[in-house]
Amino acid sequence: MSGSVLTEPLLFYLRQPMSEELSHEQLVAFADQFGTPLYVYHAERIKEQYNKLLTSFAGADVRFFYAAKALTNINILRYIKNTGCNIDCSSINEAKLAVVAGFEPENILYTSNNIAFEEIEEAQRMGIHINIDSISNLRKFGLKFGHNYPVGIRLRPNIMAGGNLKISTGHADSKFGVPLEDIEEVLQVVKETGLFIRTLHIHTGSEIQDVEVFAKGIEVLFDVVKYFPELEVIDLGGGFKVPYKPGDEGTDIELLGKKVKEEFEWFEKKYNRHLQVWFEPGKYIVSEAGYFISKVNVLKPAGEAIFAGVDTGLNHLIRPMFYGAYHEIENITNPTGEKKLYNVVGNICETDTFAEDRLLPEVREGDYLVFRNAGAYCFEMSSHYNSRFKPAEIMVKENNAYLIRKRDELKDLLSGQAEINS
Ligand SMILES: *Cc1c(COP(=O)(O)O)cnc(C)c1O
């Protein structure tokens, strides 16, 4: 046998873009060491996602701003900053956390909705990029700062997009942004106050699989660019879909990169105007890097299925109950067990069902069940409901596990409460 036959498959393997995954053995070891419930974030997986964006958009004038609200642990923010990514914030506190994490104001974007003007003024004092989402705040901003501080306008493009209505933001009944049909009024405000409109922004929703939706957004914005002679940036928001279920397909990022490059080159040729493109991916950057490990407390009959009652609930991972999100579940302590139907349910005093009629390798009391895609909007939406502790969080980097948030203790439930003589 010639040597090349042996080395070829290895070379092929090395050339494949590697998808970084943590093994069952590693996850079991983390659960044993740090206890459950436990959030685990795989740093290299985050970097892999960011690099995929860079590769797919190579040659385009594009900047990516990580939508921090997906996951704000300060170590995650710092790690993302170190990859070179910028940051998009949805509250003034996220912007302040971004500063703590070391982001420069030039690399921080604040895209809010329905906030008080005082918060916008605070963002202005921080020197960060701001997208304003109402005519009323746009007018106040113009009256106060005139042409001195460039801003963006968040438009509502009246496009229906996204995984479901709760995470759709760009349709005609949505509370987000300035309706496109009010553009005359916007122009009036700009004219009266001398506002410097640098950016037009849209964010149509989350889990947008179809690249055409982004193309539609670009089309809508290109149509109104002519009204804004000082425009430098088109911000297309976030919403890239990642696979959650087996067989799911995410947004085709390579195709999107190609399309965006084509569209903006076409625009530049036709109108002799160069525009930079911004994106604000949240889920895409951190979703797949996250694992949430729980332990099975009890089994009970559930008709055809079996209830697997775990040591967590909607207080720690609310996405399935809040908007019907699907999370893949793996039994990492009995992966080869005989498959049976389970209803995986939480320990909270509401019906908190993570999964119904899910086929899992036989679940035994004490088994560890892992929820996949637990990086985005999971810990971040957790609460102290039922006076339970929030889970610990760890970051796995270069094969080392670091505790990045310790599990709560009783004093954490009392912290911030003022005790009076009641
Ligand atoms: C939530 C949000 C994002 C990120 O959405 P993903 O679906 O996580 O990519 C981006 N921009 C704005 C304005 C948002 O509110």
Coordinates of C-alpha atoms and ligand atoms in Angstrom, one line a residue:
M1 CA 0.0 0.0 0.0
S2 CA 1.4 3.4 -0.9
G3 CA 1.9 6.0 1.8
S4 CA -0.4 8.5 0.1
V5 CA -3.4 6.2 0.6
L6 CA -2.8 6.4 4.3
T7 CA -2.1 10.1 4.6
E8 CA -4.8 11.4 2.2
P9 CA -7.7 10.8 4.6
L10 CA -5.8 12.4 7.4
L11 CA -5.0 15.5 5.3
F12 CA -8.6 15.6 4.3
Y13 CA -9.6 15.5 7.9
L14 CA -7.2 18.3 8.8
R15 CA -8.5 20.5 6.0
Q16 CA -12.1 20.2 7.2
P17 CA -13.4 23.2 9.1
M18 CA -13.5 21.7 12.5
S19 CA -16.6 22.2 14.6
E20 CA -15.5 22.4 18.1
E21 CA -17.6 20.3 20.4
L22 CA -17.2 19.2 24.0
S23 CA -17.4 15.4 24.6
H24 CA -19.8 13.6 26.9
E25 CA -16.9 12.6 29.1
Q26 CA -15.8 16.2 29.5
L27 CA -19.3 17.4 30.3
V28 CA -19.8 14.6 32.9
A29 CA -16.5 15.6 34.5
F30 CA -17.6 19.2 34.7
A31 CA -20.9 18.3 36.2
D32 CA -19.2 16.1 38.8
Q33 CA -16.7 18.9 39.6
F34 CA -18.9 22.0 39.6
G35 CA -22.3 20.4 40.4
T36 CA -25.6 20.8 38.6
P37 CA -27.4 22.7 37.1
L38 CA -24.4 24.1 35.3
Y39 CA -23.9 26.3 32.2
V40 CA -20.8 25.4 30.2
Y41 CA -19.5 27.7 27.5
H42 CA -16.9 26.6 25.0
A43 CA -14.7 29.5 24.1
E44 CA -13.1 28.1 20.9
R45 CA -16.6 27.5 19.5
I46 CA -17.4 31.2 19.9
K47 CA -14.3 32.1 18.0
E48 CA -15.1 29.6 15.3
Q49 CA -18.4 31.2 14.7
Y50 CA -16.9 34.7 14.5
N51 CA -14.2 33.4 12.1
K52 CA -16.9 31.9 9.9
L53 CA -18.4 35.3 9.6
L54 CA -15.1 36.9 8.7
T55 CA -14.4 34.2 6.1
S56 CA -17.9 34.4 4.6
F57 CA -17.8 38.2 4.2
A58 CA -14.2 38.5 3.1
G59 CA -13.8 41.4 0.7
A60 CA -16.9 43.2 2.0
D61 CA -16.7 46.4 4.0
V62 CA -18.4 44.9 7.0
R63 CA -18.4 45.2 10.8
F64 CA -19.9 42.7 13.2
F65 CA -21.3 43.8 16.6
Y66 CA -22.1 40.9 19.0
A67 CA -25.6 41.4 20.4
A68 CA -24.7 41.2 24.1
K69 CA -28.1 40.5 25.4
A70 CA -27.7 36.8 24.3
L71 CA -25.0 36.3 27.0
T72 CA -23.3 39.0 29.1
N73 CA -21.0 37.2 31.5
I74 CA -18.1 39.6 31.7
N75 CA -15.6 36.9 30.7
I76 CA -17.6 36.0 27.6
L77 CA -17.7 39.7 26.7
R78 CA -13.9 40.0 27.2
Y79 CA -13.3 36.9 25.1
I80 CA -15.4 38.2 22.3
K81 CA -13.6 41.5 22.4
N82 CA -10.3 39.7 22.1
T83 CA -11.5 37.9 19.0
G84 CA -11.8 41.4 17.5
C85 CA -15.6 41.5 17.4
N86 CA -17.5 44.7 18.2
I87 CA -20.5 44.8 20.6
D88 CA -24.2 45.8 20.3
C89 CA -26.1 46.7 23.4
S90 CA -29.8 46.8 24.2
S91 CA -29.6 48.7 27.5
I92 CA -27.4 51.3 28.9
N93 CA -26.2 48.8 31.5
E94 CA -25.0 46.5 28.7
A95 CA -23.1 49.4 27.3
K96 CA -21.5 50.0 30.7
L97 CA -20.6 46.3 30.9
A98 CA -19.0 46.5 27.5
V99 CA -16.8 49.3 28.8
V100 CA -15.9 47.2 31.8
A101 CA -15.0 44.4 29.4
G102 CA -12.6 46.7 27.6
F103 CA -14.5 47.7 24.5
E104 CA -13.6 51.1 23.1
P105 CA -16.6 53.5 22.6
E106 CA -15.9 53.3 18.8
N107 CA -16.7 49.6 19.0
I108 CA -19.9 49.9 21.0
L109 CA -23.3 50.2 19.5
Y110 CA -26.5 51.0 21.4
T111 CA -29.7 49.8 19.7
S112 CA -32.5 50.2 22.1
N113 CA -36.3 50.3 21.9
N114 CA -38.7 52.5 23.8
I115 CA -36.2 53.9 26.2
A116 CA -36.2 57.3 28.0
F117 CA -34.3 60.1 26.3
E118 CA -32.0 60.4 29.4
E119 CA -30.5 57.0 28.5
I120 CA -29.8 58.2 25.0
E121 CA -28.1 61.2 26.4
E122 CA -26.0 59.0 28.7
A123 CA -25.0 56.9 25.6
Q124 CA -24.0 60.1 23.9
R125 CA -21.8 61.1 26.8
M126 CA -20.1 57.7 26.6
G127 CA -19.3 58.5 22.9
I128 CA -20.8 55.2 21.6
H129 CA -22.8 54.6 18.4
I130 CA -26.5 55.1 18.9
N131 CA -29.5 53.8 16.8
I132 CA -32.7 55.7 17.8
D133 CA -36.0 54.0 17.4
S134 CA -38.7 56.7 17.7
I135 CA -39.4 60.0 16.0
S136 CA -39.9 61.5 19.4
N137 CA -36.4 60.7 20.6
L138 CA -35.0 61.6 17.2
R139 CA -36.5 65.0 17.5
K140 CA -35.1 65.5 21.1
F141 CA -31.7 64.3 20.0
G142 CA -31.7 66.7 17.0
L143 CA -32.8 69.7 19.1
K144 CA -30.0 69.0 21.6
F145 CA -27.1 67.9 19.4
G146 CA -28.0 69.1 16.0
H147 CA -25.3 68.0 13.5
N148 CA -22.7 67.4 16.2
Y149 CA -23.3 63.7 16.9
P150 CA -23.9 61.2 14.1
V151 CA -26.7 58.8 14.8
G152 CA -28.6 55.9 13.3
I153 CA -32.3 55.5 12.8
R154 CA -33.9 52.1 13.5
L155 CA -36.5 51.6 10.9
R156 CA -39.4 49.2 10.9
P157 CA -39.3 47.7 7.4
N158 CA -42.6 45.9 7.5
I159 CA -41.1 42.5 6.7
M160 CA -42.4 39.4 8.5
A161 CA -39.4 37.3 9.5
G162 CA -38.1 35.1 12.2
G163 CA -38.8 31.8 14.0
N164 CA -42.0 32.9 15.6
L165 CA -44.1 36.0 16.4
K166 CA -42.4 36.7 19.8
I167 CA -39.0 37.0 18.2
S168 CA -40.2 38.8 15.1
T169 CA -39.5 42.5 15.2
G170 CA -39.8 44.0 11.7
H171 CA -43.4 43.3 10.8
A172 CA -46.1 46.0 10.4
D173 CA -47.6 45.5 14.0
S174 CA -44.2 45.4 15.7
K175 CA -43.3 47.8 18.5
F176 CA -39.8 48.1 17.2
G177 CA -38.4 51.0 15.2
V178 CA -39.8 53.9 13.2
P179 CA -42.4 52.8 10.6
L180 CA -41.1 53.2 7.1
E181 CA -44.3 55.0 6.2
D182 CA -43.3 57.8 8.6
I183 CA -40.2 58.6 6.6
E184 CA -41.6 62.1 5.6
E185 CA -41.8 63.0 9.2
V186 CA -38.3 61.7 9.9
L187 CA -37.0 63.9 7.0
Q188 CA -38.9 66.9 8.4
V189 CA -37.2 66.4 11.8
V190 CA -33.8 66.0 10.2
K191 CA -34.4 69.2 8.2
E192 CA -35.5 71.2 11.2
T193 CA -32.8 70.1 13.6
G194 CA -29.8 69.4 11.2
L195 CA -29.4 65.9 12.5
F196 CA -26.4 63.9 11.1
I197 CA -27.9 60.6 10.0
R198 CA -25.0 58.2 9.6
T199 CA -26.8 54.9 9.8
L200 CA -30.0 53.3 8.8
H201 CA -30.8 50.2 10.9
I202 CA -33.2 47.3 10.7
H203 CA -33.5 44.2 12.7
T204 CA -36.3 42.0 11.5
G205 CA -36.3 39.2 13.9
S206 CA -34.4 36.1 15.2
E207 CA -33.8 32.8 13.5
I208 CA -34.1 34.0 10.0
Q209 CA -33.1 31.1 7.8
D210 CA -33.8 32.6 4.4
V211 CA -31.1 34.8 3.0
E212 CA -33.8 36.4 0.8
V213 CA -35.2 38.1 3.9
F214 CA -31.9 40.0 4.4
A215 CA -31.9 40.8 0.6
K216 CA -35.4 42.2 1.0
G217 CA -34.1 44.3 3.9
I218 CA -31.2 45.6 1.8
E219 CA -33.7 46.5 -1.0
V220 CA -36.0 48.4 1.4
L221 CA -33.0 50.4 2.8
F222 CA -31.4 51.1 -0.6
D223 CA -34.8 52.7 -1.5
V224 CA -34.5 55.3 1.2
V225 CA -30.7 55.9 1.1
K226 CA -31.3 58.8 -1.4
Y227 CA -32.9 60.9 1.4
F228 CA -29.8 60.7 3.5
P229 CA -26.8 62.4 1.8
E230 CA -24.5 61.8 4.8
L231 CA -25.3 58.2 5.2
E232 CA -22.2 55.9 5.7
V233 CA -23.6 52.7 7.2
I234 CA -26.4 50.2 6.6
D235 CA -27.0 48.2 9.7
L236 CA -28.9 45.0 9.0
G237 CA -29.2 43.8 12.6
G238 CA -28.9 40.2 13.7
G239 CA -31.1 37.2 13.5
F240 CA -28.9 34.6 11.8
K241 CA -30.4 31.2 12.4
V242 CA -28.4 28.3 13.9
P243 CA -29.4 24.6 13.8
Y244 CA -31.3 23.5 16.9
K245 CA -32.8 20.2 15.8
P246 CA -31.1 17.4 14.0
G247 CA -31.7 18.1 10.3
D248 CA -32.2 21.8 11.0
E249 CA -30.3 24.2 8.7
G250 CA -29.0 27.5 9.8
T251 CA -28.7 30.7 7.7
D252 CA -26.3 30.0 4.8
I253 CA -23.7 32.5 5.9
E254 CA -21.5 32.0 2.9
L255 CA -24.4 32.7 0.6
L256 CA -25.3 35.7 2.7
G257 CA -21.8 37.1 2.5
K258 CA -21.7 36.7 -1.2
K259 CA -25.1 38.3 -1.6
V260 CA -24.3 41.3 0.6
K261 CA -21.0 41.9 -1.3
E262 CA -22.8 41.7 -4.6
E263 CA -25.6 44.1 -3.6
F264 CA -23.3 46.7 -2.1
E265 CA -21.0 46.6 -5.0
W266 CA -23.9 47.0 -7.3
F267 CA -25.1 50.0 -5.3
E268 CA -21.7 51.6 -5.2
K269 CA -21.4 51.3 -9.0
K270 CA -24.8 52.6 -9.7
Y271 CA -24.9 55.5 -7.3
N272 CA -21.2 56.2 -6.8
R273 CA -21.7 56.0 -3.1
H274 CA -19.9 53.6 -0.7
L275 CA -21.7 52.2 2.2
Q276 CA -20.4 50.1 5.1
V277 CA -22.5 47.2 6.3
W278 CA -23.0 46.3 9.9
F279 CA -24.5 43.2 11.5
E280 CA -25.5 42.4 15.1
P281 CA -25.5 38.7 15.5
G282 CA -26.2 37.3 19.0
K283 CA -27.4 33.8 18.8
Y284 CA -25.1 33.0 15.9
I285 CA -22.0 33.8 18.0
V286 CA -22.8 32.1 21.3
S287 CA -25.8 29.7 20.9
E288 CA -23.9 26.5 19.9
A289 CA -21.0 27.2 22.4
G290 CA -23.4 26.6 25.3
Y291 CA -24.3 23.4 27.1
F292 CA -26.7 23.3 30.1
I293 CA -26.3 20.3 32.3
S294 CA -29.1 19.1 34.7
K295 CA -29.5 16.1 36.8
V296 CA -32.5 13.8 36.9
N297 CA -34.2 13.9 40.3
V298 CA -37.2 11.6 39.8
L299 CA -39.0 9.5 37.2
K300 CA -42.8 9.2 37.1
P301 CA -45.3 7.6 34.8
A302 CA -46.7 10.0 32.1
G303 CA -49.2 7.9 30.0
E304 CA -47.3 6.5 27.1
A305 CA -44.2 8.4 28.2
I306 CA -42.2 8.9 31.4
F307 CA -41.7 12.1 33.2
A308 CA -38.0 12.8 33.8
G309 CA -38.0 15.5 36.5
V310 CA -34.8 17.4 36.5
D311 CA -33.1 19.7 39.0
T312 CA -33.8 22.9 37.1
G313 CA -36.8 24.6 35.5
L314 CA -38.2 27.7 33.8
N315 CA -36.2 29.8 36.2
H316 CA -33.0 28.7 34.5
L317 CA -34.0 28.0 30.9
I318 CA -37.3 29.6 29.9
R319 CA -37.0 29.4 26.1
P320 CA -39.1 26.3 25.6
M321 CA -41.9 27.6 27.8
F322 CA -41.6 31.3 26.7
Y323 CA -41.7 30.8 23.0
G324 CA -41.8 27.1 22.2
A325 CA -38.0 26.8 21.6
Y326 CA -36.6 23.4 20.9
H327 CA -33.4 22.3 22.7
E328 CA -31.7 19.1 21.8
I329 CA -31.3 16.9 24.9
E330 CA -28.7 14.3 25.4
N331 CA -28.4 11.7 28.2
I332 CA -24.6 11.9 28.7
T333 CA -24.4 9.3 31.5
N334 CA -26.3 6.6 29.5
P335 CA -25.9 7.5 25.9
T336 CA -26.2 3.9 24.6
G337 CA -29.3 3.1 26.7
E338 CA -32.5 1.7 25.0
K339 CA -34.5 4.6 23.6
K340 CA -37.7 5.5 25.3
L341 CA -40.2 8.4 25.3
Y342 CA -39.8 11.1 27.9
N343 CA -41.4 14.3 29.0
V344 CA -38.5 16.3 30.4
V345 CA -40.0 18.6 33.1
G346 CA -38.6 21.0 35.6
N347 CA -38.9 21.4 39.4
I348 CA -40.8 24.7 39.4
C349 CA -44.4 25.2 40.7
E350 CA -45.7 25.8 37.2
T351 CA -45.8 23.3 34.4
D352 CA -42.4 23.8 33.0
T353 CA -41.9 21.3 30.2
F354 CA -38.6 21.3 28.4
A355 CA -39.6 18.5 26.0
E356 CA -42.6 16.4 25.3
D357 CA -42.5 12.8 24.0
R358 CA -38.8 13.1 23.4
L359 CA -37.0 9.8 22.5
L360 CA -33.9 9.5 24.8
P361 CA -31.6 6.7 25.8
E362 CA -33.0 5.2 28.9
V363 CA -33.1 7.8 31.7
R364 CA -32.3 6.8 35.2
E365 CA -32.5 8.9 38.4
G366 CA -29.2 10.6 38.8
D367 CA -28.4 10.7 35.1
Y368 CA -27.1 14.0 33.6
L369 CA -29.2 15.5 30.8
V370 CA -27.6 18.1 28.7
F371 CA -29.5 20.8 26.8
R372 CA -27.7 21.9 23.7
N373 CA -27.6 25.4 22.1
A374 CA -27.6 26.8 25.6
G375 CA -25.3 29.8 25.0
A376 CA -27.9 32.4 23.8
Y377 CA -30.8 33.7 25.8
C378 CA -30.6 30.9 28.4
F379 CA -28.7 31.9 31.5
E380 CA -29.4 35.5 30.4
M381 CA -33.1 35.1 31.0
S382 CA -32.7 33.2 34.3
S383 CA -34.3 34.3 37.5
H384 CA -34.6 33.5 41.2
Y385 CA -38.2 32.3 40.9
N386 CA -39.1 29.8 43.6
S387 CA -36.2 31.3 45.5
R388 CA -33.9 28.9 43.8
F389 CA -30.3 29.7 43.1
K390 CA -29.1 30.6 39.7
P391 CA -26.8 28.0 38.2
A392 CA -23.0 28.3 38.1
E393 CA -21.3 29.1 34.8
I394 CA -18.0 27.8 33.5
M395 CA -15.9 28.7 30.5
V396 CA -13.9 26.0 28.8
K397 CA -10.8 27.5 27.1
E398 CA -7.8 25.6 25.7
N399 CA -9.2 22.5 27.5
N400 CA -9.3 24.1 30.9
A401 CA -12.5 24.8 32.8
Y402 CA -12.8 28.1 34.6
L403 CA -15.6 29.0 37.0
I404 CA -16.9 32.3 35.7
R405 CA -20.0 32.6 38.0
K406 CA -20.3 30.8 41.2
R407 CA -23.5 29.2 42.2
D408 CA -25.7 31.4 44.3
E409 CA -26.0 31.1 48.0
L410 CA -28.8 32.1 50.4
K411 CA -27.2 35.5 50.9
D412 CA -27.6 36.2 47.2
L413 CA -31.4 35.8 47.5
L414 CA -31.3 38.4 50.3
S415 CA -28.8 40.8 48.7
G416 CA -30.4 44.1 47.8
Q417 CA -33.3 43.6 50.1
A418 CA -33.7 46.3 52.8
E419 CA -34.9 44.8 56.1
I420 CA -37.4 47.0 57.9
N421 CA -39.2 46.4 61.2
S422 CA -42.0 44.4 59.6
Ligands
LIG1 C1 -31.6 40.8 19.9 C2 -31.1 41.6 18.9 C3 -30.1 41.2 18.0 C4 -29.6 39.8 18.0 O1 -30.5 38.9 17.5 P1 -30.0 37.3 17.3 O2 -31.2 36.6 16.8 O3 -29.5 36.8 18.6 O4 -28.9 37.4 16.3 C5 -29.6 42.1 17.1 N1 -30.0 43.4 17.1 C6 -31.0 43.9 17.9 C7 -31.4 45.3 17.8 C8 -31.5 43.0 18.8 O5 -32.5 43.5 19.6

